[in-house]
Coordinates of N, CA, C and O in Angstrom, one line a residue:
Q188 N 0.8 -1.2 0.0 CA 0.0 0.0 0.0 C 0.9 1.2 0.0 O 1.8 1.3 0.8
A189 N 0.6 2.2 -0.9 CA 1.4 3.4 -1.0 C 1.2 4.2 0.2 O 0.1 4.4 0.7
Q190 N 2.3 4.7 0.7 CA 2.3 5.6 1.9 C 2.1 7.0 1.5 O 1.5 7.8 2.2
F191 N 2.6 7.3 0.3 CA 2.5 8.7 -0.2 C 2.1 8.7 -1.7 O 2.6 7.8 -2.5
V192 N 1.2 9.6 -2.1 CA 0.8 9.7 -3.5 C 1.1 11.1 -3.9 O 0.4 12.1 -3.4
E193 N 2.1 11.3 -4.8 CA 2.5 12.6 -5.3 C 1.7 12.9 -6.6 O 1.5 12.0 -7.4
S194 N 1.4 14.2 -6.8 CA 0.7 14.6 -8.0 C 1.1 16.1 -8.3 O 1.7 16.8 -7.5
G195 N 0.7 16.5 -9.5 CA 0.9 17.9 -9.9 C 2.0 18.2 -10.8 O 2.2 19.3 -11.2
G196 N 2.8 17.2 -11.2 CA 3.9 17.4 -12.1 C 3.4 17.6 -13.5 O 2.2 17.5 -13.8
G197 N 4.4 17.9 -14.4 CA 4.1 18.1 -15.8 C 5.2 18.7 -16.5 O 6.3 18.8 -16.0
L198 N 4.9 19.1 -17.7 CA 5.9 19.8 -18.6 C 5.7 21.3 -18.5 O 4.5 21.8 -18.7
V199 N 6.7 22.0 -18.2 CA 6.6 23.5 -18.1 C 7.8 24.1 -18.7 O 8.9 23.5 -18.7
Q200 N 7.6 25.3 -19.2 CA 8.7 26.1 -19.8 C 9.6 26.7 -18.7 O 9.1 27.0 -17.6
P201 N 10.8 26.9 -19.0 CA 11.7 27.6 -18.0 C 11.0 29.0 -17.6 O 10.4 29.7 -18.4
G202 N 11.1 29.2 -16.3 CA 10.4 30.4 -15.7 C 9.0 30.1 -15.3 O 8.4 31.0 -14.6
G203 N 8.5 29.0 -15.6 CA 7.1 28.7 -15.2 C 7.0 28.2 -13.8 O 8.0 28.1 -13.1
S204 N 5.8 27.8 -13.5 CA 5.5 27.4 -12.1 C 4.7 26.1 -12.1 O 3.9 25.8 -13.0
L205 N 4.8 25.3 -11.0 CA 4.0 24.1 -10.8 C 3.8 24.0 -9.3 O 4.6 24.5 -8.5
K206 N 2.7 23.4 -8.9 CA 2.5 23.1 -7.5 C 2.2 21.6 -7.3 O 1.3 21.1 -7.9
L207 N 3.1 21.0 -6.6 CA 3.0 19.6 -6.3 C 2.3 19.3 -5.0 O 2.3 20.1 -4.1
S208 N 1.6 18.2 -5.0 CA 0.8 17.8 -3.8 C 1.2 16.4 -3.4 O 1.6 15.6 -4.3
C209 N 1.2 16.1 -2.1 CA 1.5 14.8 -1.6 C 0.5 14.4 -0.6 O 0.3 15.1 0.4
A210 N -0.2 13.3 -0.9 CA -1.2 12.8 0.0 C -0.7 11.6 0.8 O -0.2 10.7 0.2
A211 N -0.6 11.8 2.1 CA -0.1 10.7 3.0 C -1.2 9.8 3.5 O -2.3 10.3 3.8
S212 N -1.0 8.5 3.5 CA -2.0 7.6 4.0 C -2.2 7.6 5.5 O -3.2 7.1 6.0
G213 N -1.2 8.1 6.2 CA -1.3 8.2 7.7 C -1.0 9.6 8.2 O -0.8 10.5 7.4
A214 N -1.2 9.7 9.5 CA -1.0 11.1 10.1 C 0.4 11.5 9.9 O 1.4 10.8 10.1
I215 N 0.6 12.8 9.6 CA 1.9 13.4 9.4 C 2.2 14.5 10.5 O 3.3 15.0 10.6
R216 N 1.3 14.8 11.4 CA 1.4 16.0 12.2 C 2.6 15.9 13.1 O 3.1 17.0 13.5
W217 N 3.1 14.8 13.5 CA 4.2 14.7 14.4 C 5.6 14.7 13.7 O 6.6 14.7 14.4
Y218 N 5.6 14.7 12.4 CA 6.8 14.4 11.6 C 7.2 15.7 10.8 O 6.4 16.4 10.3
T219 N 8.6 15.8 10.8 CA 9.1 16.7 9.8 C 9.0 16.0 8.4 O 9.5 14.9 8.3
M220 N 8.5 16.7 7.5 CA 8.2 16.1 6.1 C 9.1 16.8 5.1 O 9.6 17.9 5.3
A221 N 9.4 16.1 4.0 CA 10.3 16.6 3.0 C 9.9 16.3 1.6 O 9.2 15.3 1.4
W222 N 10.4 17.1 0.7 CA 10.3 16.8 -0.7 C 11.7 16.4 -1.2 O 12.7 17.1 -0.8
Y223 N 11.7 15.4 -2.0 CA 13.0 14.9 -2.6 C 12.8 14.9 -4.1 O 11.7 14.9 -4.6
R224 N 13.9 14.8 -4.8 CA 13.8 14.7 -6.2 C 15.0 13.8 -6.7 O 16.1 13.7 -6.1
Q225 N 14.8 13.1 -7.8 CA 15.8 12.3 -8.5 C 15.8 12.6 -9.9 O 14.8 12.3 -10.6
A226 N 16.9 13.1 -10.4 CA 17.1 13.3 -11.8 C 17.7 12.1 -12.5 O 18.4 11.3 -11.8
P227 N 17.6 11.9 -13.8 CA 18.1 10.7 -14.4 C 19.6 10.6 -14.2 O 20.4 11.6 -14.4
G228 N 20.1 9.5 -13.8 CA 21.5 9.2 -13.5 C 22.0 9.8 -12.3 O 23.3 9.8 -12.1
K229 N 21.2 10.4 -11.5 CA 21.7 11.0 -10.2 C 21.0 10.4 -9.0 O 20.0 9.8 -9.1
Q230 N 21.6 10.7 -7.9 CA 21.0 10.2 -6.6 C 19.9 11.0 -6.2 O 19.8 12.2 -6.5
R231 N 19.0 10.4 -5.4 CA 17.9 11.2 -4.9 C 18.4 12.2 -3.9 O 19.3 12.0 -3.1
E232 N 17.9 13.5 -4.0 CA 18.3 14.5 -3.1 C 17.1 15.2 -2.4 O 16.0 15.3 -3.0
M233 N 17.3 15.7 -1.2 CA 16.3 16.4 -0.5 C 16.3 17.9 -1.0 O 17.4 18.5 -1.1
V234 N 15.1 18.5 -1.3 CA 15.1 19.8 -1.8 C 14.5 20.8 -0.8 O 14.8 22.0 -0.8
A235 N 13.6 20.3 0.1 CA 13.0 21.1 1.1 C 12.4 20.2 2.2 O 12.0 19.1 2.0
H236 N 12.4 20.8 3.4 CA 11.7 20.1 4.5 C 10.9 21.1 5.4 O 11.3 22.3 5.4
I237 N 9.9 20.6 6.0 CA 9.0 21.4 6.9 C 8.8 20.7 8.2 O 8.4 19.5 8.2
M238 N 9.1 21.4 9.3 CA 8.9 20.8 10.6 C 7.4 20.8 11.0 O 6.6 21.4 10.4
S239 N 7.1 20.0 12.0 CA 5.7 19.9 12.5 C 5.2 21.3 12.9 O 4.0 21.5 12.7
G240 N 6.0 22.2 13.3 CA 5.5 23.5 13.7 C 5.5 24.5 12.6 O 5.1 25.6 12.8
G241 N 6.0 24.1 11.4 CA 5.9 24.9 10.3 C 7.2 25.5 9.8 O 7.3 26.1 8.7
G242 N 8.3 25.4 10.6 CA 9.6 25.9 10.2 C 10.1 25.2 8.9 O 9.8 24.0 8.7
T243 N 10.7 25.9 8.0 CA 11.1 25.3 6.7 C 12.6 25.5 6.5 O 13.3 26.4 7.1
N244 N 13.1 24.6 5.6 CA 14.5 24.8 5.1 C 14.6 24.3 3.7 O 13.8 23.4 3.3
Y245 N 15.5 24.8 2.9 CA 15.6 24.5 1.5 C 17.0 24.3 1.1 O 18.0 24.9 1.6
A246 N 17.2 23.4 0.1 CA 18.5 23.3 -0.6 C 18.8 24.6 -1.2 O 18.0 25.3 -1.7
D247 N 20.1 24.9 -1.3 CA 20.6 26.1 -1.9 C 20.1 26.3 -3.3 O 19.8 27.4 -3.8
S248 N 20.0 25.2 -4.0 CA 19.6 25.2 -5.5 C 18.2 25.6 -5.7 O 17.9 26.1 -6.8
V249 N 17.3 25.6 -4.7 CA 15.9 25.9 -4.9 C 15.5 27.1 -4.0 O 14.4 27.6 -4.1
K250 N 16.4 27.5 -3.1 CA 16.0 28.6 -2.2 C 15.6 29.9 -2.9 O 16.2 30.3 -3.9
G251 N 14.5 30.4 -2.4 CA 13.9 31.6 -3.1 C 13.0 31.3 -4.2 O 12.3 32.2 -4.7
R252 N 12.9 30.1 -4.7 CA 12.1 29.7 -5.8 C 11.0 28.7 -5.4 O 9.9 28.7 -6.0
F253 N 11.3 27.8 -4.4 CA 10.4 26.8 -4.0 C 9.8 27.1 -2.6 O 10.5 27.7 -1.8
T254 N 8.6 26.8 -2.4 CA 8.0 27.0 -1.1 C 7.2 25.7 -0.6 O 6.3 25.2 -1.4
I255 N 7.7 25.1 0.5 CA 7.0 23.9 1.0 C 6.0 24.3 2.1 O 6.2 25.3 2.8
S256 N 4.9 23.6 2.1 CA 3.8 23.9 3.1 C 3.1 22.6 3.4 O 3.4 21.5 2.8
R257 N 2.3 22.6 4.5 CA 1.7 21.4 4.9 C 0.3 21.7 5.5 O 0.0 22.8 5.9
D258 N -0.6 20.7 5.4 CA -1.9 20.7 6.0 C -2.0 19.5 6.9 O -2.3 18.4 6.3
N259 N -1.8 19.6 8.1 CA -1.8 18.4 9.0 C -3.2 17.8 9.1 O -3.3 16.5 9.2
A260 N -4.2 18.6 9.1 CA -5.6 18.0 9.2 C -5.9 17.1 8.0 O -6.6 16.1 8.2
M261 N -5.3 17.5 6.8 CA -5.6 16.7 5.6 C -4.5 15.7 5.3 O -4.6 15.0 4.3
N262 N -3.5 15.7 6.1 CA -2.3 14.8 5.8 C -1.7 15.1 4.4 O -1.4 14.2 3.7
M263 N -1.6 16.4 4.1 CA -1.1 16.8 2.8 C 0.2 17.6 3.0 O 0.4 18.4 3.9
V264 N 1.1 17.5 2.0 CA 2.3 18.3 1.9 C 2.4 18.9 0.5 O 2.0 18.2 -0.4
Y265 N 2.8 20.1 0.4 CA 2.8 20.8 -0.9 C 4.1 21.3 -1.2 O 4.9 21.6 -0.3
L266 N 4.4 21.5 -2.5 CA 5.6 22.2 -3.0 C 5.3 23.1 -4.1 O 5.0 22.7 -5.2
Q267 N 5.3 24.4 -3.8 CA 5.1 25.4 -4.8 C 6.5 25.7 -5.5 O 7.4 26.1 -4.8
M268 N 6.5 25.5 -6.8 CA 7.8 25.7 -7.5 C 7.6 26.8 -8.5 O 6.8 26.8 -9.4
D269 N 8.4 27.9 -8.3 CA 8.3 29.1 -9.2 C 9.7 29.2 -9.9 O 10.7 28.7 -9.5
N270 N 9.7 30.0 -11.0 CA 10.9 30.3 -11.8 C 11.7 29.0 -12.0 O 12.9 28.9 -11.8
L271 N 11.0 28.0 -12.5 CA 11.6 26.7 -12.8 C 12.7 26.8 -13.8 O 12.6 27.6 -14.8
K272 N 13.7 25.9 -13.6 CA 14.9 25.9 -14.5 C 15.0 24.4 -15.1 O 14.5 23.5 -14.4
P273 N 15.6 24.3 -16.2 CA 15.8 22.9 -16.8 C 16.5 22.0 -15.8 O 16.1 20.8 -15.8
E274 N 17.3 22.5 -14.9 CA 18.0 21.6 -13.9 C 17.0 21.1 -12.8 O 17.4 20.3 -12.0
D275 N 15.8 21.6 -12.8 CA 14.8 21.2 -11.8 C 14.1 19.9 -12.4 O 13.3 19.3 -11.6
T276 N 14.4 19.5 -13.6 CA 13.8 18.3 -14.2 C 14.2 17.1 -13.4 O 15.3 16.8 -13.2
A277 N 13.1 16.4 -12.9 CA 13.4 15.2 -12.0 C 12.0 14.6 -11.7 O 11.0 15.2 -12.0
V278 N 12.1 13.4 -11.1 CA 10.9 12.9 -10.4 C 10.9 13.3 -9.0 O 11.9 13.2 -8.3
Y279 N 9.8 13.9 -8.5 CA 9.7 14.5 -7.2 C 8.9 13.5 -6.3 O 7.8 13.0 -6.7
Y280 N 9.4 13.3 -5.1 CA 8.8 12.5 -4.1 C 8.7 13.2 -2.8 O 9.4 14.1 -2.4
C281 N 7.7 12.7 -2.0 CA 7.7 13.2 -0.6 C 7.8 12.0 0.4 O 7.6 10.9 0.0
N282 N 8.3 12.3 1.6 CA 8.5 11.3 2.6 C 8.9 12.0 3.9 O 9.0 13.3 3.9
R283 N 9.1 11.3 4.9 CA 9.6 11.9 6.1 C 11.0 12.4 5.9 O 11.7 11.9 5.1
Y284 N 11.4 13.4 6.8 CA 12.7 13.9 6.7 C 13.8 13.0 7.3 O 14.9 12.9 6.8
N285 N 13.4 12.4 8.5 CA 14.3 11.6 9.2 C 14.6 10.3 8.4 O 13.7 9.5 8.2
Q286 N 15.9 10.2 8.0 CA 16.3 9.0 7.2 C 16.1 7.7 7.9 O 15.9 6.6 7.3
L287 N 16.0 7.7 9.2 CA 15.9 6.5 10.0 C 14.4 6.0 10.0 O 14.1 4.9 10.4
T288 N 13.5 6.9 9.7 CA 12.1 6.6 9.8 C 11.3 6.7 8.4 O 10.1 6.9 8.4
L289 N 12.1 6.7 7.3 CA 11.5 6.8 6.0 C 10.5 5.7 5.8 O 10.7 4.5 6.2
L290 N 9.4 6.0 5.1 CA 8.4 5.0 4.7 C 8.6 4.6 3.3 O 9.5 5.2 2.6
A291 N 7.9 3.7 2.8 CA 8.0 3.2 1.4 C 7.8 4.4 0.5 O 6.9 5.3 0.7
W292 N 8.6 4.5 -0.5 CA 8.5 5.6 -1.5 C 7.3 5.4 -2.4 O 7.0 4.3 -2.8
G293 N 6.6 6.5 -2.7 CA 5.6 6.5 -3.7 C 6.1 6.5 -5.1 O 7.3 6.3 -5.3
Q294 N 5.3 6.6 -6.1 CA 5.7 6.6 -7.5 C 6.3 7.9 -7.9 O 7.0 8.0 -8.9
G295 N 6.1 8.9 -7.1 CA 6.6 10.2 -7.5 C 5.8 10.9 -8.6 O 4.9 10.3 -9.2
T296 N 6.2 12.1 -8.9 CA 5.5 12.9 -10.0 C 6.6 13.5 -10.9 O 7.6 14.1 -10.3
Q297 N 6.5 13.3 -12.2 CA 7.6 13.8 -13.1 C 7.4 15.3 -13.3 O 6.3 15.8 -13.7
V298 N 8.5 16.0 -13.2 CA 8.5 17.4 -13.5 C 9.6 17.6 -14.6 O 10.7 17.2 -14.5
T299 N 9.2 18.2 -15.7 CA 10.1 18.4 -16.9 C 10.0 19.9 -17.2 O 8.9 20.4 -17.5
V300 N 11.2 20.5 -17.2 CA 11.3 21.9 -17.5 C 12.1 22.0 -18.8 O 13.3 21.7 -18.9
S301 N 11.4 22.4 -19.8 CA 12.0 22.5 -21.2 C 11.2 23.4 -22.1 O 10.0 23.6 -21.9
S302 N 11.9 24.1 -23.0 CA 11.3 24.9 -23.9 C 11.0 24.2 -25.2 O 10.4 24.7 -26.2

């Protein structure tokens, strides 16, 4: 059973925007949650995380362009992505932030930034 279902990806031109959504099958309120991405031929990397109280942190590569948010009541995590660049092309996943308590990965959502 999928723990997370990611959606909202697509093809967008450089400079465009997308908003990704992640639906969790269980409660997330106690956990720091994160968005990750994996580009072809590269390792999965964390791009943003949000603590249970709402504090956020971002990878340098996306700082100022991406915004992570959460809705604990709905068990949802979001990633607003603005001013997208070709190097943002990847499959995006959500999961817990703590590597020791990761759950099964979902299928992710493909984001392609290309003109």
